[in-house]
């Protein structure tokens, strides 16, 4: 972090405190309150971190008002259009686009780490068949800490790198195995002659009885879904990974914590919830009823796939995803998909409604992704695991950055205590 040249002045009970202000390369200035408690004896209060920067980072930048997402300075539109997932993984992890030789080497390394320890198969078999694949993933990824102890010494940069490669490589295998187990089919081993996205589709859809040929159009669409979800700066699951690892915890266990956080419907679980909502709406004539429910303060219902903490104009990932949905459905010959029709009409109706306009609520990345995934033949329960596969590189890159940051400290928020003041214990017979 560079030395600050600006300051902010805070006055409490007539006493003045000068606080350093840091200027980022992009985005709003940040008031540095690290010494505030020591100097003024007060905390700041910001539930949900709506105005708080929890770290400095050079990986991803979002301008929510402009609807801009940059990874290491490159726009998501360019990356989704010109690059591919493993190149974006390299970019996020190492900070620069790889040369051809670096890319070949990286792809070779990831490809050769895709198998999981054979004994880990037993973990899957311990779960009920009807377990949600995210439940299985939380458990199995956490269990990697028991299998890959030779890359768990986080003080060793080489071990950190091997752990990173292992997680990026094995996550599709684990997600596909969770799926295969849930439908009672045999696990399918990864194939080194396939690219990352094709290999994932192969592990999901191939069966021993018959050859499965990966459709390159679907592989490209899957790769784009992976790319669009790769990182999103300090979102809830990434912050969870950073907080968990700030104590020096095992890297695989930290990623399991990120998966747990991602599962929630306000975060990665929204893609499943969104498709379920679109199906519940069913036909365009029911859209007004659901719009009315979303606006009703007495009704907890929200339009899933709508709204974002940071984007207040549009989510650039949603724009690419919408195009992709059109392309994929067209290529699959299902351009008259009734759910896509409901999605498009719902989007138009919400955008024309002052409630959504005033609150700056727009479709987010999850609004159209489920339609594509379902068209590919994936069940809704696999949508969030696919998000987890994609986001693994983001979690890992942020985790790596945290370790390389000399200012890294254990995460330990403070609180505004509103409970009882000290009182005397009363024996049970006297209560
Ligand atoms: N439908 C209806 N009203 C909404 C919605 C929605 N989807 N989202 C926000 N609002 C309203 C909310 O009721 C509140 O109104 P008021 O000011 O009158 O109380 C206002 O908009 C602000 O909402 P908030 O919950 O304070 O905003 P937030 O920044 O804390 O929440 C969000 C962001 C994404 C959790 C929220 O918009 C939401 O629940 N959306 C639906 C779930 C979803 O699609 N999540 C995926 C997010 S993108 C991918 C990811 O992060 O994983």
Tab-separated table of C-alpha atoms and ligand atoms in Angstrom:
chain	number	residue	atom	x	y	z
A	1	UNK	CA	0.000	0.000	0.000
A	2	UNK	CA	1.348	3.452	-0.888
A	3	UNK	CA	1.782	6.262	1.670
A	4	UNK	CA	-1.372	8.338	1.918
A	5	UNK	CA	-1.243	12.031	1.104
A	6	UNK	CA	-4.841	12.836	2.050
A	7	UNK	CA	-6.460	12.680	5.473
A	8	UNK	CA	-10.005	12.645	6.834
A	9	UNK	CA	-10.893	14.426	10.045
A	10	UNK	CA	-13.148	12.800	12.595
A	11	UNK	CA	-14.476	14.745	15.563
A	12	UNK	CA	-15.864	12.926	18.613
A	13	UNK	CA	-16.941	14.960	21.649
A	14	UNK	CA	-14.883	17.914	20.457
A	15	UNK	CA	-11.712	15.813	20.070
A	16	UNK	CA	-10.308	15.676	16.524
A	17	UNK	CA	-8.581	12.712	14.907
A	18	UNK	CA	-6.747	12.705	11.568
A	19	UNK	CA	-7.228	9.497	9.603
A	20	UNK	CA	-5.099	8.589	6.558
A	21	UNK	CA	-6.986	8.269	3.251
A	22	UNK	CA	-5.661	5.860	0.620
A	23	UNK	CA	-6.331	6.405	-3.067
A	24	UNK	CA	-6.734	3.221	-5.125
A	25	UNK	CA	-5.798	2.892	-8.806
A	26	UNK	CA	-9.566	2.650	-9.471
A	27	UNK	CA	-12.588	3.244	-7.267
A	28	UNK	CA	-13.397	5.410	-4.263
A	29	UNK	CA	-10.847	6.550	-1.676
A	30	UNK	CA	-10.581	4.476	1.486
A	31	UNK	CA	-10.354	5.926	4.999
A	32	UNK	CA	-7.815	3.966	7.017
A	33	UNK	CA	-9.308	3.343	10.464
A	34	UNK	CA	-6.819	0.705	11.632
A	35	UNK	CA	-5.526	2.903	14.460
A	36	UNK	CA	-8.909	4.424	15.316
A	37	UNK	CA	-9.642	2.266	18.353
A	38	UNK	CA	-6.145	2.733	19.763
A	39	UNK	CA	-6.371	6.516	19.295
A	40	UNK	CA	-10.037	7.314	19.943
A	41	UNK	CA	-11.362	4.246	21.782
A	42	UNK	CA	-14.272	3.779	19.346
A	43	UNK	CA	-15.206	1.125	16.811
A	44	UNK	CA	-16.924	1.617	13.459
A	45	UNK	CA	-20.228	-0.152	12.749
A	46	UNK	CA	-20.909	-1.684	9.333
A	47	UNK	CA	-22.971	-4.908	9.317
A	48	UNK	CA	-22.660	-6.605	5.937
A	49	UNK	CA	-19.502	-4.562	5.136
A	50	UNK	CA	-21.465	-2.148	2.955
A	51	UNK	CA	-18.799	0.581	3.282
A	52	UNK	CA	-15.782	-1.343	4.508
A	53	UNK	CA	-12.732	-2.499	2.545
A	54	UNK	CA	-11.442	-5.592	4.329
A	55	UNK	CA	-8.132	-5.852	2.441
A	56	UNK	CA	-6.177	-4.416	-0.444
A	57	UNK	CA	-6.175	-6.425	-3.623
A	58	UNK	CA	-4.880	-6.293	-7.201
A	59	UNK	CA	-7.015	-9.086	-8.646
A	60	UNK	CA	-10.502	-7.885	-9.536
A	61	UNK	CA	-12.147	-4.495	-9.838
A	62	UNK	CA	-15.886	-3.812	-10.029
A	63	UNK	CA	-17.466	-0.462	-10.795
A	64	UNK	CA	-21.047	-1.103	-9.761
A	65	UNK	CA	-22.399	2.147	-11.195
A	66	UNK	CA	-20.814	1.636	-14.597
A	67	UNK	CA	-21.508	-2.114	-14.632
A	68	UNK	CA	-17.811	-2.853	-15.122
A	69	UNK	CA	-15.866	-5.953	-14.080
A	70	UNK	CA	-12.107	-6.158	-14.619
A	71	UNK	CA	-9.795	-9.064	-13.864
A	72	UNK	CA	-6.213	-7.824	-13.578
A	73	UNK	CA	-7.334	-4.880	-15.750
A	74	UNK	CA	-9.042	-6.876	-18.528
A	75	UNK	CA	-12.812	-6.491	-19.025
A	76	UNK	CA	-14.991	-9.539	-18.473
A	77	UNK	CA	-16.533	-9.034	-21.932
A	78	UNK	CA	-13.125	-9.369	-23.594
A	79	UNK	CA	-12.138	-12.318	-21.452
A	80	UNK	CA	-15.455	-14.104	-22.067
A	81	UNK	CA	-15.203	-13.417	-25.802
A	82	UNK	CA	-11.496	-13.935	-26.532
A	83	UNK	CA	-10.026	-15.965	-23.707
A	84	UNK	CA	-10.973	-19.223	-22.016
A	85	UNK	CA	-11.320	-20.417	-18.454
A	86	UNK	CA	-7.851	-21.863	-17.832
A	87	UNK	CA	-6.177	-18.784	-19.280
A	88	UNK	CA	-8.337	-16.648	-16.959
A	89	UNK	CA	-7.313	-18.927	-14.072
A	90	UNK	CA	-3.655	-18.249	-14.876
A	91	UNK	CA	-4.362	-14.524	-15.118
A	92	UNK	CA	-6.117	-14.452	-11.737
A	93	UNK	CA	-3.477	-16.564	-10.021
A	94	UNK	CA	-0.321	-15.024	-11.454
A	95	UNK	CA	-1.399	-11.502	-12.453
A	96	UNK	CA	-0.506	-11.544	-16.165
A	97	UNK	CA	-1.755	-13.271	-19.293
A	98	UNK	CA	0.436	-16.321	-19.930
A	99	UNK	CA	2.754	-16.711	-22.897
A	100	UNK	CA	1.920	-19.663	-25.139
A	101	UNK	CA	4.547	-21.779	-23.347
A	102	UNK	CA	3.329	-20.758	-19.879
A	103	UNK	CA	-0.247	-21.558	-20.847
A	104	UNK	CA	0.686	-24.953	-22.229
A	105	UNK	CA	2.600	-25.747	-19.075
A	106	UNK	CA	-0.253	-24.560	-16.821
A	107	UNK	CA	-2.885	-26.485	-18.765
A	108	UNK	CA	-0.690	-29.580	-18.621
A	109	UNK	CA	-0.310	-29.245	-14.842
A	110	UNK	CA	-4.036	-28.749	-14.244
A	111	UNK	CA	-4.913	-31.628	-16.575
A	112	UNK	CA	-2.529	-33.960	-14.736
A	113	UNK	CA	-4.012	-33.189	-11.314
A	114	UNK	CA	-7.653	-33.950	-12.144
A	115	UNK	CA	-7.878	-37.422	-10.606
A	116	UNK	CA	-8.700	-37.649	-6.916
A	117	UNK	CA	-7.215	-40.119	-4.442
A	118	UNK	CA	-9.007	-43.430	-5.023
A	119	UNK	CA	-9.801	-43.747	-1.326
A	120	UNK	CA	-11.808	-40.528	-1.508
A	121	UNK	CA	-14.452	-42.465	-3.460
A	122	UNK	CA	-15.499	-43.957	-0.127
A	123	UNK	CA	-16.490	-40.513	1.106
A	124	UNK	CA	-19.078	-40.149	-1.626
A	125	UNK	CA	-20.538	-43.550	-0.832
A	126	UNK	CA	-21.092	-42.461	2.774
A	127	UNK	CA	-23.640	-39.845	1.703
A	128	UNK	CA	-27.337	-40.493	1.103
A	129	UNK	CA	-28.165	-40.562	-2.601
A	130	UNK	CA	-30.604	-37.679	-2.155
A	131	UNK	CA	-27.995	-35.392	-0.561
A	132	UNK	CA	-27.672	-32.048	-2.314
A	133	UNK	CA	-24.421	-32.096	-4.342
A	134	UNK	CA	-23.330	-28.946	-2.476
A	135	UNK	CA	-23.614	-30.849	0.816
A	136	UNK	CA	-21.444	-33.582	-0.649
A	137	UNK	CA	-18.942	-31.038	-1.967
A	138	UNK	CA	-18.593	-29.243	1.372
A	139	UNK	CA	-17.740	-32.594	2.968
A	140	UNK	CA	-15.488	-34.009	0.247
A	141	UNK	CA	-13.503	-30.814	-0.354
A	142	UNK	CA	-12.974	-30.465	3.393
A	143	UNK	CA	-11.807	-34.084	3.401
A	144	UNK	CA	-9.087	-33.229	0.864
A	145	UNK	CA	-7.212	-31.841	3.876
A	146	UNK	CA	-6.865	-35.435	5.062
A	147	UNK	CA	-5.499	-36.658	1.701
A	148	UNK	CA	-3.183	-33.955	0.412
A	149	UNK	CA	-1.090	-33.256	3.469
A	150	UNK	CA	2.012	-32.841	1.290
A	151	UNK	CA	0.597	-29.542	0.003
A	152	UNK	CA	-0.882	-28.220	3.220
A	153	UNK	CA	2.136	-26.346	4.605
A	154	UNK	CA	0.890	-22.860	3.889
A	155	UNK	CA	4.221	-21.307	4.892
A	156	UNK	CA	5.846	-22.936	1.845
A	157	UNK	CA	5.050	-21.036	-1.410
A	158	UNK	CA	5.581	-24.168	-3.530
A	159	UNK	CA	3.127	-26.169	-1.420
A	160	UNK	CA	0.656	-23.314	-1.680
A	161	UNK	CA	1.008	-23.424	-5.455
A	162	UNK	CA	0.522	-27.202	-5.600
A	163	UNK	CA	-2.565	-26.923	-3.363
A	164	UNK	CA	-3.914	-24.224	-5.734
A	165	UNK	CA	-3.392	-26.382	-8.795
A	166	UNK	CA	-4.915	-29.387	-7.083
A	167	UNK	CA	-8.061	-27.504	-6.148
A	168	UNK	CA	-8.607	-25.977	-9.607
A	169	UNK	CA	-7.985	-29.389	-11.198
A	170	UNK	CA	-9.978	-31.618	-8.858
A	171	UNK	CA	-13.045	-29.474	-8.262
A	172	UNK	CA	-14.780	-30.494	-11.548
A	173	UNK	CA	-14.046	-34.138	-10.777
A	174	UNK	CA	-15.576	-33.788	-7.306
A	175	UNK	CA	-18.649	-31.909	-8.594
A	176	UNK	CA	-19.225	-34.483	-11.357
A	177	UNK	CA	-18.806	-37.356	-8.883
A	178	UNK	CA	-21.348	-35.742	-6.540
A	179	UNK	CA	-23.754	-35.651	-9.484
A	180	UNK	CA	-23.070	-39.209	-10.635
A	181	UNK	CA	-23.543	-40.484	-7.103
A	182	UNK	CA	-26.864	-38.637	-6.741
A	183	UNK	CA	-28.268	-40.350	-9.853
A	184	UNK	CA	-26.856	-43.773	-9.044
A	185	UNK	CA	-24.427	-43.935	-11.972
A	186	UNK	CA	-20.785	-45.037	-11.761
A	187	UNK	CA	-18.117	-42.375	-11.314
A	188	UNK	CA	-16.397	-41.383	-14.538
A	189	UNK	CA	-12.649	-40.766	-14.466
A	190	UNK	CA	-11.238	-37.584	-16.034
A	191	UNK	CA	-9.666	-37.740	-19.488
A	192	UNK	CA	-6.415	-35.936	-20.210
A	193	UNK	CA	-7.145	-35.483	-23.911
A	194	UNK	CA	-10.105	-33.199	-23.172
A	195	UNK	CA	-10.042	-29.523	-22.267
A	196	UNK	CA	-11.288	-28.410	-18.852
A	197	UNK	CA	-14.939	-27.766	-19.779
A	198	UNK	CA	-15.240	-30.790	-22.097
A	199	UNK	CA	-13.758	-32.988	-19.421
A	200	UNK	CA	-16.349	-31.774	-16.928
A	201	UNK	CA	-19.195	-32.535	-19.346
A	202	UNK	CA	-17.645	-35.942	-20.040
A	203	UNK	CA	-17.485	-36.752	-16.312
A	204	UNK	CA	-21.124	-35.657	-15.876
A	205	UNK	CA	-22.694	-37.323	-18.896
A	206	UNK	CA	-20.536	-40.229	-19.974
A	207	UNK	CA	-21.574	-43.790	-19.017
A	208	UNK	CA	-19.541	-46.999	-19.407
A	209	UNK	CA	-22.201	-48.535	-21.672
A	210	UNK	CA	-21.887	-46.017	-24.464
A	211	UNK	CA	-19.419	-43.506	-25.849
A	212	UNK	CA	-20.211	-39.886	-25.057
A	213	UNK	CA	-19.050	-37.312	-27.573
A	214	UNK	CA	-18.735	-33.824	-26.120
A	215	UNK	CA	-20.489	-31.207	-28.230
A	216	UNK	CA	-17.934	-28.398	-28.770
A	217	UNK	CA	-20.715	-25.790	-28.655
A	218	UNK	CA	-21.818	-26.970	-25.225
A	219	UNK	CA	-18.184	-27.161	-24.088
A	220	UNK	CA	-17.680	-23.544	-25.171
A	221	UNK	CA	-20.858	-22.488	-23.323
A	222	UNK	CA	-19.713	-24.323	-20.189
A	223	UNK	CA	-16.281	-22.729	-20.442
A	224	UNK	CA	-17.939	-19.325	-20.655
A	225	UNK	CA	-20.047	-20.052	-17.569
A	226	UNK	CA	-16.839	-20.997	-15.722
A	227	UNK	CA	-15.141	-17.813	-16.954
A	228	UNK	CA	-18.010	-15.508	-15.991
A	229	UNK	CA	-18.039	-16.837	-12.425
A	230	UNK	CA	-14.264	-17.053	-11.916
A	231	UNK	CA	-13.823	-14.211	-9.419
A	232	UNK	CA	-15.793	-11.314	-7.996
A	233	UNK	CA	-13.489	-9.586	-5.510
A	234	UNK	CA	-14.537	-9.604	-1.824
A	235	UNK	CA	-17.975	-11.281	-2.116
A	236	UNK	CA	-19.377	-13.332	0.777
A	237	UNK	CA	-17.743	-16.679	-0.067
A	238	UNK	CA	-14.376	-15.123	-0.925
A	239	UNK	CA	-14.416	-13.151	2.306
A	240	UNK	CA	-15.281	-16.403	4.082
A	241	UNK	CA	-12.236	-18.089	2.549
A	242	UNK	CA	-10.021	-15.143	3.502
A	243	UNK	CA	-11.385	-15.058	7.058
A	244	UNK	CA	-11.050	-18.825	7.524
A	245	UNK	CA	-7.493	-18.835	6.196
A	246	UNK	CA	-6.478	-15.771	8.225
A	247	UNK	CA	-6.080	-18.088	11.210
A	248	UNK	CA	-3.600	-20.212	9.223
A	249	UNK	CA	-6.156	-22.977	8.641
A	250	UNK	CA	-5.712	-25.828	6.174
A	251	UNK	CA	-6.253	-24.558	2.587
A	252	UNK	CA	-8.647	-27.322	1.550
A	253	UNK	CA	-10.765	-26.747	4.673
A	254	UNK	CA	-10.856	-23.005	3.862
A	255	UNK	CA	-12.198	-23.700	0.372
A	256	UNK	CA	-14.838	-25.990	1.919
A	257	UNK	CA	-15.874	-22.974	4.043
A	258	UNK	CA	-16.208	-20.921	0.843
A	259	UNK	CA	-18.403	-23.622	-0.703
A	260	UNK	CA	-20.628	-23.581	2.394
A	261	UNK	CA	-21.096	-19.822	2.111
A	262	UNK	CA	-21.700	-19.937	-1.643
A	263	UNK	CA	-24.548	-22.414	-1.182
A	264	UNK	CA	-26.952	-19.802	0.248
A	265	UNK	CA	-29.758	-18.486	-2.012
A	266	UNK	CA	-28.588	-14.875	-1.609
A	267	UNK	CA	-25.261	-15.873	-3.175
A	268	UNK	CA	-24.426	-18.832	-5.444
A	269	UNK	CA	-27.630	-20.685	-4.569
A	270	UNK	CA	-29.544	-18.019	-6.513
A	271	UNK	CA	-29.038	-19.781	-9.865
A	272	UNK	CA	-30.967	-22.833	-8.645
A	273	UNK	CA	-33.555	-20.658	-6.881
A	274	UNK	CA	-33.966	-18.530	-10.019
A	275	UNK	CA	-34.731	-21.428	-12.351
A	276	UNK	CA	-37.128	-22.890	-9.786
A	277	UNK	CA	-38.854	-19.499	-9.619
A	278	UNK	CA	-39.085	-19.231	-13.427
A	279	UNK	CA	-40.663	-22.688	-13.547
A	280	UNK	CA	-43.086	-21.781	-10.784
A	281	UNK	CA	-44.130	-18.706	-12.766
A	282	UNK	CA	-44.513	-21.041	-15.739
A	283	UNK	CA	-46.303	-18.747	-18.171
A	284	UNK	CA	-45.937	-15.009	-18.911
A	285	UNK	CA	-49.490	-14.237	-17.713
A	286	UNK	CA	-48.424	-14.985	-14.123
A	287	UNK	CA	-45.546	-12.467	-14.184
A	288	UNK	CA	-47.559	-9.557	-12.687
A	289	UNK	CA	-48.479	-11.746	-9.690
A	290	UNK	CA	-44.790	-12.461	-8.953
A	291	UNK	CA	-43.727	-8.863	-9.526
A	292	UNK	CA	-46.395	-7.802	-7.034
A	293	UNK	CA	-45.123	-10.357	-4.511
A	294	UNK	CA	-41.518	-9.156	-4.913
A	295	UNK	CA	-42.669	-5.598	-4.169
A	296	UNK	CA	-44.819	-6.549	-1.181
A	297	UNK	CA	-42.955	-5.734	2.058
A	298	UNK	CA	-45.079	-8.321	3.932
A	299	UNK	CA	-43.999	-11.098	1.566
A	300	UNK	CA	-40.434	-12.438	1.945
A	301	UNK	CA	-40.380	-13.417	-1.753
A	302	UNK	CA	-37.683	-11.757	-3.883
A	303	UNK	CA	-37.092	-11.980	-7.595
A	304	UNK	CA	-34.222	-14.434	-7.695
A	305	UNK	CA	-31.433	-13.519	-10.086
A	306	UNK	CA	-32.262	-9.861	-9.535
A	307	UNK	CA	-30.305	-7.255	-7.579
A	308	UNK	CA	-26.716	-7.056	-6.471
A	309	UNK	CA	-24.820	-5.483	-3.604
A	310	UNK	CA	-22.318	-3.806	-5.920
A	311	UNK	CA	-23.894	-3.527	-9.394
A	312	UNK	CA	-26.379	-0.679	-9.441
A	313	UNK	CA	-26.681	-0.279	-13.213
A	314	UNK	CA	-26.248	-3.677	-14.821
A	315	UNK	CA	-24.247	-6.834	-14.200
A	316	UNK	CA	-21.907	-7.199	-17.201
A	317	UNK	CA	-21.830	-10.967	-16.646
A	318	UNK	CA	-25.618	-11.105	-17.087
A	319	UNK	CA	-25.347	-9.426	-20.491
A	320	UNK	CA	-22.901	-12.085	-21.742
A	321	UNK	CA	-24.960	-14.832	-20.094
A	322	UNK	CA	-28.145	-13.686	-21.815
A	323	UNK	CA	-26.416	-13.788	-25.227
A	324	UNK	CA	-25.047	-17.214	-24.377
A	325	UNK	CA	-28.527	-18.470	-23.416
A	326	UNK	CA	-29.870	-17.352	-26.788
A	327	UNK	CA	-26.979	-18.986	-28.652
A	328	UNK	CA	-27.066	-22.279	-26.765
A	329	UNK	CA	-30.821	-22.709	-26.989
A	330	UNK	CA	-30.739	-21.803	-30.644
A	331	UNK	CA	-27.977	-24.311	-31.357
A	332	UNK	CA	-29.777	-26.996	-29.400
A	333	UNK	CA	-32.890	-26.267	-31.421
A	334	UNK	CA	-34.909	-25.164	-28.387
A	335	UNK	CA	-35.197	-21.473	-29.259
A	336	UNK	CA	-38.858	-21.507	-28.234
A	337	UNK	CA	-38.049	-22.544	-24.701
A	338	UNK	CA	-40.999	-21.378	-22.544
A	339	UNK	CA	-38.783	-20.712	-19.515
A	340	UNK	CA	-36.502	-18.442	-21.564
A	341	UNK	CA	-39.631	-16.645	-22.706
A	342	UNK	CA	-40.785	-16.191	-19.098
A	343	UNK	CA	-37.277	-14.971	-18.141
A	344	UNK	CA	-37.189	-12.391	-20.927
A	345	UNK	CA	-40.678	-11.104	-20.206
A	346	UNK	CA	-40.044	-11.038	-16.467
A	347	UNK	CA	-36.846	-9.062	-17.016
A	348	UNK	CA	-38.677	-6.570	-19.266
A	349	UNK	CA	-41.592	-6.227	-16.816
A	350	UNK	CA	-39.292	-5.683	-13.820
A	351	UNK	CA	-37.103	-3.181	-15.635
A	352	UNK	CA	-40.188	-1.187	-16.609
A	353	UNK	CA	-41.431	-1.117	-13.012
A	354	UNK	CA	-40.435	1.929	-10.900
A	355	UNK	CA	-39.894	-0.285	-7.810
A	356	UNK	CA	-36.971	-2.079	-9.457
A	357	UNK	CA	-35.695	1.029	-11.240
A	358	UNK	CA	-35.710	3.108	-8.019
A	359	UNK	CA	-33.896	0.429	-6.062
A	360	UNK	CA	-31.476	-0.151	-8.955
A	361	UNK	CA	-32.349	-3.820	-9.247
A	362	UNK	CA	-31.186	-5.498	-12.461
A	363	UNK	CA	-30.727	-9.107	-13.578
A	364	UNK	CA	-27.521	-10.563	-12.188
A	365	UNK	CA	-25.302	-13.375	-13.478
A	366	UNK	CA	-27.641	-16.004	-12.065
A	367	UNK	CA	-30.711	-14.883	-13.999
A	368	UNK	CA	-29.849	-16.639	-17.276
A	369	UNK	CA	-27.187	-19.189	-16.282
A	370	UNK	CA	-29.711	-21.772	-15.064
A	371	UNK	CA	-31.532	-21.744	-18.410
A	372	UNK	CA	-28.289	-22.635	-20.198
A	373	UNK	CA	-27.347	-25.315	-17.698
A	374	UNK	CA	-30.766	-26.913	-17.864
A	375	UNK	CA	-30.674	-26.914	-21.661
A	376	UNK	CA	-27.390	-28.795	-21.383
A	377	UNK	CA	-29.169	-31.485	-19.383
A	378	UNK	CA	-27.965	-30.577	-15.904
A	379	UNK	CA	-30.418	-30.722	-12.985
A	380	UNK	CA	-30.996	-27.580	-10.901
A	381	UNK	CA	-29.149	-29.122	-7.954
A	382	UNK	CA	-25.935	-28.981	-10.032
A	383	UNK	CA	-26.115	-25.260	-10.771
A	384	UNK	CA	-24.495	-24.088	-7.546
A	385	UNK	CA	-21.799	-26.822	-7.636
A	386	UNK	CA	-20.878	-25.515	-11.118
A	387	UNK	CA	-20.605	-22.018	-9.637
A	388	UNK	CA	-18.339	-23.514	-6.945
A	389	UNK	CA	-16.129	-25.149	-9.582
A	390	UNK	CA	-15.805	-21.816	-11.395
A	391	UNK	CA	-15.206	-19.697	-8.295
A	392	UNK	CA	-12.507	-21.985	-6.898
A	393	UNK	CA	-9.829	-20.065	-8.795
A	394	UNK	CA	-11.120	-16.782	-7.360
A	395	UNK	CA	-11.027	-18.147	-3.822
A	396	UNK	CA	-7.566	-19.567	-4.393
A	397	UNK	CA	-6.174	-16.400	-5.981
A	398	UNK	CA	-7.464	-14.262	-3.116
A	399	UNK	CA	-6.167	-16.790	-0.593
A	400	UNK	CA	-2.721	-16.709	-2.261
A	401	UNK	CA	-2.736	-12.908	-2.327
A	402	UNK	CA	-3.577	-12.798	1.358
A	403	UNK	CA	-0.553	-14.943	2.173
A	404	UNK	CA	1.724	-12.752	0.121
A	405	UNK	CA	0.454	-9.602	1.884
A	406	UNK	CA	2.748	-8.562	4.767
A	407	UNK	CA	-0.184	-6.714	6.369
A	408	UNK	CA	-2.199	-9.929	6.681
A	409	UNK	CA	-3.664	-10.387	10.172
A	410	UNK	CA	-6.154	-12.785	11.656
A	411	UNK	CA	-9.651	-11.485	10.798
A	412	UNK	CA	-11.367	-10.407	13.978
A	413	UNK	CA	-14.332	-7.985	13.641
A	414	UNK	CA	-15.553	-6.043	16.673
A	415	UNK	CA	-19.195	-5.571	17.691
A	416	UNK	CA	-21.783	-3.160	19.011
A	417	UNK	CA	-22.812	-4.999	22.185
A	418	UNK	CA	-26.468	-4.472	23.143
A	419	UNK	CA	-26.898	-7.349	25.593
A	420	UNK	CA	-27.229	-7.457	29.365
A	421	UNK	CA	-24.696	-5.692	31.530
A	422	UNK	CA	-23.038	-7.804	34.229
A	423	UNK	CA	-25.552	-9.627	36.432
A	424	UNK	CA	-25.455	-12.299	39.100
A	425	UNK	CA	-25.951	-15.993	38.409
A	426	UNK	CA	-29.164	-17.352	39.984
A	427	UNK	CA	-29.250	-21.025	41.050
A	428	UNK	CA	-31.736	-23.117	39.053
A	429	UNK	CA	-34.094	-23.697	42.011
A	430	UNK	CA	-34.425	-19.939	42.553
A	431	UNK	CA	-35.322	-18.943	38.939
B	1	LIG	N1	-36.434	-8.648	-5.375
B	1	LIG	C1	-37.168	-7.716	-4.763
B	1	LIG	N2	-36.651	-6.726	-3.977
B	1	LIG	C2	-35.314	-6.732	-3.820
B	1	LIG	C3	-34.487	-7.677	-4.427
B	1	LIG	C4	-35.092	-8.667	-5.245
B	1	LIG	N3	-34.342	-9.595	-5.850
B	1	LIG	N4	-33.189	-7.431	-4.091
B	1	LIG	C5	-33.227	-6.357	-3.282
B	1	LIG	N5	-34.496	-5.935	-3.117
B	1	LIG	C6	-34.933	-4.747	-2.353
B	1	LIG	C7	-34.912	-5.041	-0.871
B	1	LIG	O1	-36.159	-5.501	-0.393
B	1	LIG	C8	-34.539	-3.692	-0.294
B	1	LIG	O2	-35.698	-2.896	-0.265
B	1	LIG	P1	-35.880	-1.774	0.886
B	1	LIG	O3	-34.784	-0.793	0.669
B	1	LIG	O4	-37.247	-1.227	0.627
B	1	LIG	O5	-35.755	-2.490	2.199
B	1	LIG	C9	-33.612	-3.082	-1.346
B	1	LIG	O6	-33.962	-3.729	-2.576
B	1	LIG	C10	-32.127	-3.317	-1.049
B	1	LIG	O7	-31.947	-4.717	-0.812
B	1	LIG	P2	-30.842	-5.311	0.169
B	1	LIG	O8	-31.212	-6.702	0.530
B	1	LIG	O9	-30.610	-4.340	1.285
B	1	LIG	O10	-29.579	-5.271	-0.792
B	1	LIG	P3	-28.263	-6.103	-0.601
B	1	LIG	O11	-27.221	-5.381	-1.341
B	1	LIG	O12	-28.020	-6.407	0.829
B	1	LIG	O13	-28.628	-7.506	-1.327
B	1	LIG	C11	-28.808	-9.262	-2.857
B	1	LIG	C12	-28.140	-7.914	-2.532
B	1	LIG	C13	-28.137	-9.856	-4.104
B	1	LIG	C14	-28.602	-10.244	-1.699
B	1	LIG	C15	-30.324	-9.041	-3.123
B	1	LIG	O14	-30.504	-8.161	-4.209
B	1	LIG	C16	-31.078	-10.336	-3.335
B	1	LIG	O15	-31.498	-10.973	-2.369
B	1	LIG	N6	-31.263	-10.772	-4.638
B	1	LIG	C17	-31.882	-12.044	-4.914
B	1	LIG	C18	-30.859	-13.168	-4.752
B	1	LIG	C19	-29.850	-13.202	-5.871
B	1	LIG	O16	-30.183	-13.127	-7.048
B	1	LIG	N7	-28.556	-13.367	-5.509
B	1	LIG	C20	-27.457	-13.484	-6.468
B	1	LIG	C21	-26.498	-12.346	-6.394
B	1	LIG	S1	-25.333	-12.323	-7.767
B	1	LIG	C22	-24.420	-13.776	-7.647
B	1	LIG	C23	-23.767	-14.000	-6.332
B	1	LIG	O17	-23.383	-13.075	-5.614
B	1	LIG	O18	-23.555	-15.159	-5.975
